[in-house]
Amino acid sequence: MPPSFQTLATATVLLLLFTASAVSCASLPPEDGIRIVSAEKRIDLTGPIVKVYLTLKVENVAAASDASQVLLAFTPTEVQHLAIVKATRAEGKRKKKTYVPLAVEASDLATSAPNGANLYSVLLDAPLKPGETITLEVLYVLTHSLEPFPAEISQSESQLVYYRDSAVLLSPYHVLEQVTYIKMPSNRIESFTRVDPTSRAGTEVKYGTYSNQAPNSYLPILVHYENNRPFAVVEELVRKVEISHWGNVQITEHYKLRHGGARHKGVFSRLEFQSRPSISGASSFKNLLARLPPRVHSVYYRDEIGNISTSHLRIGSHKSELEIEPRYPLFGGWHCTFTIGYGLPLQDFLFESDDGRRFINLTFGCPLLDTVVDDLTIKVVLPEGSKNPQPIVPFATEKHLETSYSYLDVVGRTTVVLKKNNVVGEHNVPFQVYYEFNPIFMLAEPMMLTSAVLLFFVACIAYLHMDLSIGKSS
Amino acid sequence: MATAALDFLPAPLRSLRLKTKQQELLLRVSALALIYVLAFAVRLFSVLRYESMIHEFDPYFNYRTTLFLSENGFSEFWNWFDSESWYPLGRVVGGTLFPGLMVTAALLHRLLRALSLAVHIREVCVLTAPFFAANTTLVAYAFGREIWDSGAGLVAAALIAIVPGYISRSVAGSYDNEGVAIFALLLTFYLFVRAVNTGSLAWALASAFGYFYMVSAWGGYVFIINLVPLYVLVLLVTGRYSQRLYVAYNCMYVLGMLLAMQIRFVGFQHVQSGEHMAAMGVFFLLQVFFFLDWVKYLLNDARLFKSFLRITLTCVITVGTLALVIGTASGYISPWTGRFYSLLDPTYAKDHIPIIASVSEHQPTAWSSFMFDFHILLFLFPAGLYFCFKRLSDATIFIVMYGLTSMYFAGVMVRLILVAAPAVCLISAIAASATIKNLTTLIRTKSKSPQVTSGKTTGSKAAAKGAVDQSLPFQHNAAIALLLGAFYLLSRYAIHCTWVTSEAYSSPSIVLAARGHNGGRVIFDDYREAYYWLRQNTPPDAKIMSWWDYGYQITAMGNRTVIVDNNTWNNTHIATVGRAMSSYEDEAYEIMQSLDVNYVLVVFGGVTGYSSDDINKFLWMVRIGGGVFPVIKEPDYLVNGEYRVDKGAAPKMLNCLMYKLCYYRFGELTTEYGKPPGYDRVRGVEIGNKDIKLEYLEEAYTTSNWIVRIYKVKPPKNRS
């Protein structure tokens, strides 16, 4: 152990805890004899969502066996807030770098990690032979990890938040050399824990370089800084996708939005808000941006009590942008619900697969930028008469089927329901729903309408030719 | 004749030609269908201009109750105690409303659902009024045919489809009782007249059901239950009594009464209250009349009958008067209500019930609004009366009476123009139809005359016509000119109606629109902004105090409890709010504490120039508050009888709660270029008190154009 580590080990209680565990777990078999040669951890705290970029140079130092996976460790709090982990393998050097995406899954070795730390394993595409090294790029996203302090602010104050993490990389492996960078949105940094060597340059704080860390070592740090970015949290989002084989995909999205930052306290003064927009209500936000597919049409934006007139739509060839303003500016703790709906041309989304089945190709996640969705439900309403729906989503979701009724439905439409918690922008990836559909069902509704009109006329004719009077008509 | 006409046509067309009767039927049906569509479509301006939304104040209550009805079912609705309004009293909604409208809309919604049309209940509510207006045209057609001929019926249908007086209350989104009630009113009248004309029990029964629907829909049913007996009385006096009348009235009254008593809000009022006594009196009178008729037939002696008549009449009058006096004295028969009085005496409300007088739609009607709402019908109406008198029958007497009485009521109260509109349309339709018919007959005979004179068989008839023509040399040209004139007038009418509908009557009044500097439309959506803020960001059990105008909207859109609302049944409660608004802050705080008020909402137009705000309504609050609490005196708020808000305003005015809440921090805002800060754009003055401090309240929210301001009542301070 380096001397610097020993001196610091006495500094914090948590640290002690972890060091102790590290010592006690030293007997644990280091996975496949893997060692992290160098690690770089970049924490992006500029937004309401915490994004951590890890660059790991991993070496297999074992004598004989190949390594098929690399483990990543997270603390229990981190796991609670962990939205997504993505890993890639970097190949080549400098400008010729290419990235190969790797699968990441929760590891069942979780129980063997100390203090309830959870392990995720990055499955390597090719086994790492002894003596070889590879470079892994890992991105993970943490939501609700910035704690506003003070928890309640008035209109004229700006929002300060705490962020807690470790200066060193929490890893089940030996880390030879490691550095951590924390990027903040503004120069206003109230305080940060010093774990020497620590330095600050403008909006960035650098921890390290630390060398030769034992497995499972942890050095808690606390950063207190200003973050006035909109803390938009979608508590609940229900997206309903209705497919009509007559050429339209209708999407309806019900949002339940909250400002997740420091709670607003005391008065709201419209005068202050209007005359000093930069200082007053700095952490509040007035508008949100939604990124919609190109060729979107019939867009509406409303809530329970009617249309909301403050929105702007820009339609481009690659994407459309819908800028929406809630009825009122959202201050900390304020809620707001609304509905966005739009239509899309069917041919952009519906395809026929080789086996004759249809599939619809849609984007998962939430079209609002920079928001966290706590509870996302996607309902894909297939046309009446569809059979055997099969959703294919690149990550784990809760799935079930239900039946919904809409205009002129007799048996109801098969609806695929997908549910996922803690969704961020990184989840906006395509997913597919395959189903079987006989085109003859398209004619059911027109036939019903025609026969209804026909029946009406027949009834009219019958009525005109009937004589219901009891007496004799002259 | 028809076959003769066919001979002139080529063969293929001949087979397509319909008989004249069929032609007429086809024309009539297609004209009616077009009118039906027109009546519906012309009312959709508001949906196109704004959106599919509920308008104004009362419709929001109706919408809220309809929503409740469709979600919870009828029995829940019938027994609904609403604790969200009139805090802390609450309101027994099921027993204090006319459920006709809500039930109608809920049934329509259920029907559409059953037809698997997935429409939202809101859309049904928005389109209920236009739908019933379209149905009214059909009734107007049938009614016109009943009293005159089918031509007059068609014209009546066309006129009523677009008459502004009716449109004002039945545009899409105006989800109010009147929208359904005018249909029910006209239907009841039509069925009753039909019953009188035919003497058929079936029609009388139908009219009783029509009356039931009317009672369930609107308080204006009192008009029916007074007009019909009046009509019967007039027929009796003019010696037009008949068995048909006897059957029609008795059946309609007895059944109608029994049915009407099923509506909880009406209940025993129908036999106990003063407004309904006329109908009962006429009912008994009819029985006496019938009895006398029978006795006369039995006695068959004029002298004996005369003495019998004297005795019976004296007895009946004595018994009737005694019953009325005892009933009134013992309180069994309730006296007339204030609203009823104010109809008979337009000055009554002003002196005795400020709460009725404060509503703008209860003001006496100005001539301009008659012109605005009736246009040419105002001139056609007397002409129609003339035609009616010329061809007097039971039916025309009815329409004349309906027209005259409703015209009187329309003069008393602006909103009752609505009731007069169908009558005016029908009578005007008679005038228009009869005139045009006469003119066209003239033109036709003239143009045919040279042809006919050449024929020898009809020579004598033509000679007679020719003699008439000679006496009026320019008759033909004059007829054409008059016809053109009539056409011009009617087309002006159509243009006027469309213009009025689109400009004046299609604004939802929740969303305000104005023209911006560059000519673009600026939308002020402050009401909904404030209500939605309340809905989302206040505790669910928060109590909101505001002037009663906004009560229904706050409960419907804000989903929060209010102290008073537009159902102005408790004058004292409203006066308490008026008193709080016109007191100093500390006094008002005590009142608000006693009412558990959490938020106070005021409407303020000083920034945008929106003139129907609370400062302009404030004197009514003072008057209504002062009516119950003599502490509040109107002169305290006036300077030399003048209402001012600038430096010269009364000190009490400058420091009362309403003034403080409206103008809080307004003194720091520059509203108009070149004017000092704190310039009120509605009153056009710089406000008198710019340094307003609030001790017991704090600003909770103000909408983007300052139209709605919400204040939070601070909790009481800790005792130290």
PDB file of N, CA, C and O in Angstrom, chain A residues 250-275:
ATOM      1  N   GLN A 250     -50.277   6.545 -35.038  1.00  0.00           N
ATOM      2  CA  GLN A 250     -50.653   7.643 -34.143  1.00  0.00           C
ATOM      3  C   GLN A 250     -50.005   7.409 -32.786  1.00  0.00           C
ATOM      4  O   GLN A 250     -50.164   6.357 -32.182  1.00  0.00           O
ATOM      5  N   ILE A 251     -49.277   8.411 -32.332  1.00  0.00           N
ATOM      6  CA  ILE A 251     -48.593   8.278 -31.044  1.00  0.00           C
ATOM      7  C   ILE A 251     -49.168   9.288 -30.065  1.00  0.00           C
ATOM      8  O   ILE A 251     -49.313  10.466 -30.398  1.00  0.00           O
ATOM      9  N   THR A 252     -49.516   8.822 -28.901  1.00  0.00           N
ATOM     10  CA  THR A 252     -50.032   9.699 -27.855  1.00  0.00           C
ATOM     11  C   THR A 252     -49.184   9.496 -26.621  1.00  0.00           C
ATOM     12  O   THR A 252     -48.974   8.354 -26.198  1.00  0.00           O
ATOM     13  N   GLU A 253     -48.685  10.571 -26.059  1.00  0.00           N
ATOM     14  CA  GLU A 253     -47.789  10.452 -24.912  1.00  0.00           C
ATOM     15  C   GLU A 253     -48.333  11.269 -23.750  1.00  0.00           C
ATOM     16  O   GLU A 253     -48.539  12.470 -23.868  1.00  0.00           O
ATOM     17  N   HIS A 254     -48.570  10.612 -22.655  1.00  0.00           N
ATOM     18  CA  HIS A 254     -49.062  11.302 -21.456  1.00  0.00           C
ATOM     19  C   HIS A 254     -47.913  11.477 -20.475  1.00  0.00           C
ATOM     20  O   HIS A 254     -47.342  10.500 -20.011  1.00  0.00           O
ATOM     21  N   TYR A 255     -47.620  12.710 -20.173  1.00  0.00           N
ATOM     22  CA  TYR A 255     -46.499  12.999 -19.285  1.00  0.00           C
ATOM     23  C   TYR A 255     -46.980  13.459 -17.929  1.00  0.00           C
ATOM     24  O   TYR A 255     -47.965  14.168 -17.813  1.00  0.00           O
ATOM     25  N   LYS A 256     -46.240  13.056 -16.939  1.00  0.00           N
ATOM     26  CA  LYS A 256     -46.459  13.599 -15.605  1.00  0.00           C
ATOM     27  C   LYS A 256     -45.102  14.111 -15.164  1.00  0.00           C
ATOM     28  O   LYS A 256     -44.209  13.330 -14.819  1.00  0.00           O
ATOM     29  N   LEU A 257     -44.957  15.407 -15.210  1.00  0.00           N
ATOM     30  CA  LEU A 257     -43.642  16.010 -15.072  1.00  0.00           C
ATOM     31  C   LEU A 257     -43.489  16.668 -13.711  1.00  0.00           C
ATOM     32  O   LEU A 257     -44.443  17.155 -13.136  1.00  0.00           O
ATOM     33  N   ARG A 258     -42.258  16.669 -13.231  1.00  0.00           N
ATOM     34  CA  ARG A 258     -41.982  17.331 -11.955  1.00  0.00           C
ATOM     35  C   ARG A 258     -40.623  18.003 -12.041  1.00  0.00           C
ATOM     36  O   ARG A 258     -39.727  17.512 -12.719  1.00  0.00           O
ATOM     37  N   HIS A 259     -40.478  19.117 -11.371  1.00  0.00           N
ATOM     38  CA  HIS A 259     -39.162  19.708 -11.248  1.00  0.00           C
ATOM     39  C   HIS A 259     -38.500  19.022 -10.071  1.00  0.00           C
ATOM     40  O   HIS A 259     -38.930  19.169  -8.935  1.00  0.00           O
ATOM     41  N   GLY A 260     -37.461  18.262 -10.345  1.00  0.00           N
ATOM     42  CA  GLY A 260     -36.868  17.414  -9.313  1.00  0.00           C
ATOM     43  C   GLY A 260     -35.768  18.084  -8.514  1.00  0.00           C
ATOM     44  O   GLY A 260     -35.097  17.431  -7.733  1.00  0.00           O
ATOM     45  N   GLY A 261     -35.574  19.382  -8.706  1.00  0.00           N
ATOM     46  CA  GLY A 261     -34.481  20.054  -8.006  1.00  0.00           C
ATOM     47  C   GLY A 261     -34.905  20.543  -6.636  1.00  0.00           C
ATOM     48  O   GLY A 261     -35.849  20.028  -6.042  1.00  0.00           O
ATOM     49  N   ALA A 262     -34.188  21.543  -6.144  1.00  0.00           N
ATOM     50  CA  ALA A 262     -34.486  22.087  -4.809  1.00  0.00           C
ATOM     51  C   ALA A 262     -35.881  22.680  -4.806  1.00  0.00           C
ATOM     52  O   ALA A 262     -36.269  23.380  -5.738  1.00  0.00           O
ATOM     53  N   ARG A 263     -36.618  22.401  -3.753  1.00  0.00           N
ATOM     54  CA  ARG A 263     -38.007  22.853  -3.685  1.00  0.00           C
ATOM     55  C   ARG A 263     -38.078  24.366  -3.595  1.00  0.00           C
ATOM     56  O   ARG A 263     -37.269  25.012  -2.951  1.00  0.00           O
ATOM     57  N   HIS A 264     -39.108  24.893  -4.251  1.00  0.00           N
ATOM     58  CA  HIS A 264     -39.332  26.335  -4.194  1.00  0.00           C
ATOM     59  C   HIS A 264     -40.013  26.667  -2.884  1.00  0.00           C
ATOM     60  O   HIS A 264     -40.921  25.972  -2.455  1.00  0.00           O
ATOM     61  N   LYS A 265     -39.540  27.712  -2.231  1.00  0.00           N
ATOM     62  CA  LYS A 265     -40.225  28.088  -0.986  1.00  0.00           C
ATOM     63  C   LYS A 265     -40.579  29.567  -1.030  1.00  0.00           C
ATOM     64  O   LYS A 265     -39.932  30.361  -1.703  1.00  0.00           O
ATOM     65  N   GLY A 266     -41.610  29.920  -0.325  1.00  0.00           N
ATOM     66  CA  GLY A 266     -42.012  31.324  -0.225  1.00  0.00           C
ATOM     67  C   GLY A 266     -42.737  31.809  -1.446  1.00  0.00           C
ATOM     68  O   GLY A 266     -43.413  31.045  -2.123  1.00  0.00           O
ATOM     69  N   VAL A 267     -42.573  33.100  -1.725  1.00  0.00           N
ATOM     70  CA  VAL A 267     -43.409  33.730  -2.750  1.00  0.00           C
ATOM     71  C   VAL A 267     -42.895  33.424  -4.149  1.00  0.00           C
ATOM     72  O   VAL A 267     -41.722  33.131  -4.361  1.00  0.00           O
ATOM     73  N   PHE A 268     -43.832  33.478  -5.083  1.00  0.00           N
ATOM     74  CA  PHE A 268     -43.450  33.545  -6.485  1.00  0.00           C
ATOM     75  C   PHE A 268     -43.830  34.928  -6.970  1.00  0.00           C
ATOM     76  O   PHE A 268     -45.003  35.273  -6.979  1.00  0.00           O
ATOM     77  N   SER A 269     -42.858  35.709  -7.327  1.00  0.00           N
ATOM     78  CA  SER A 269     -43.164  37.060  -7.783  1.00  0.00           C
ATOM     79  C   SER A 269     -43.026  37.129  -9.293  1.00  0.00           C
ATOM     80  O   SER A 269     -41.961  36.927  -9.843  1.00  0.00           O
ATOM     81  N   ARG A 270     -44.129  37.395  -9.948  1.00  0.00           N
ATOM     82  CA  ARG A 270     -44.101  37.498 -11.399  1.00  0.00           C
ATOM     83  C   ARG A 270     -43.255  38.684 -11.841  1.00  0.00           C
ATOM     84  O   ARG A 270     -42.556  38.631 -12.840  1.00  0.00           O
ATOM     85  N   LEU A 271     -43.305  39.745 -11.029  1.00  0.00           N
ATOM     86  CA  LEU A 271     -42.545  40.937 -11.380  1.00  0.00           C
ATOM     87  C   LEU A 271     -41.056  40.632 -11.445  1.00  0.00           C
ATOM     88  O   LEU A 271     -40.376  40.955 -12.415  1.00  0.00           O
ATOM     89  N   GLU A 272     -40.547  39.959 -10.407  1.00  0.00           N
ATOM     90  CA  GLU A 272     -39.131  39.593 -10.382  1.00  0.00           C
ATOM     91  C   GLU A 272     -38.811  38.670 -11.555  1.00  0.00           C
ATOM     92  O   GLU A 272     -37.809  38.826 -12.233  1.00  0.00           O
ATOM     93  N   PHE A 273     -39.689  37.731 -11.777  1.00  0.00           N
ATOM     94  CA  PHE A 273     -39.448  36.728 -12.801  1.00  0.00           C
ATOM     95  C   PHE A 273     -39.386  37.360 -14.177  1.00  0.00           C
ATOM     96  O   PHE A 273     -38.615  36.948 -15.034  1.00  0.00           O
ATOM     97  N   GLN A 274     -40.234  38.400 -14.384  1.00  0.00           N
ATOM     98  CA  GLN A 274     -40.248  39.045 -15.692  1.00  0.00           C
ATOM     99  C   GLN A 274     -39.100  40.033 -15.856  1.00  0.00           C
ATOM    100  O   GLN A 274     -38.497  40.120 -16.915  1.00  0.00           O
ATOM    101  N   SER A 275     -38.793  40.779 -14.783  1.00  0.00           N
ATOM    102  CA  SER A 275     -37.838  41.861 -14.973  1.00  0.00           C
ATOM    103  C   SER A 275     -36.401  41.407 -14.815  1.00  0.00           C
ATOM    104  O   SER A 275     -35.508  42.022 -15.383  1.00  0.00           O
TER     105      SER A 275
END
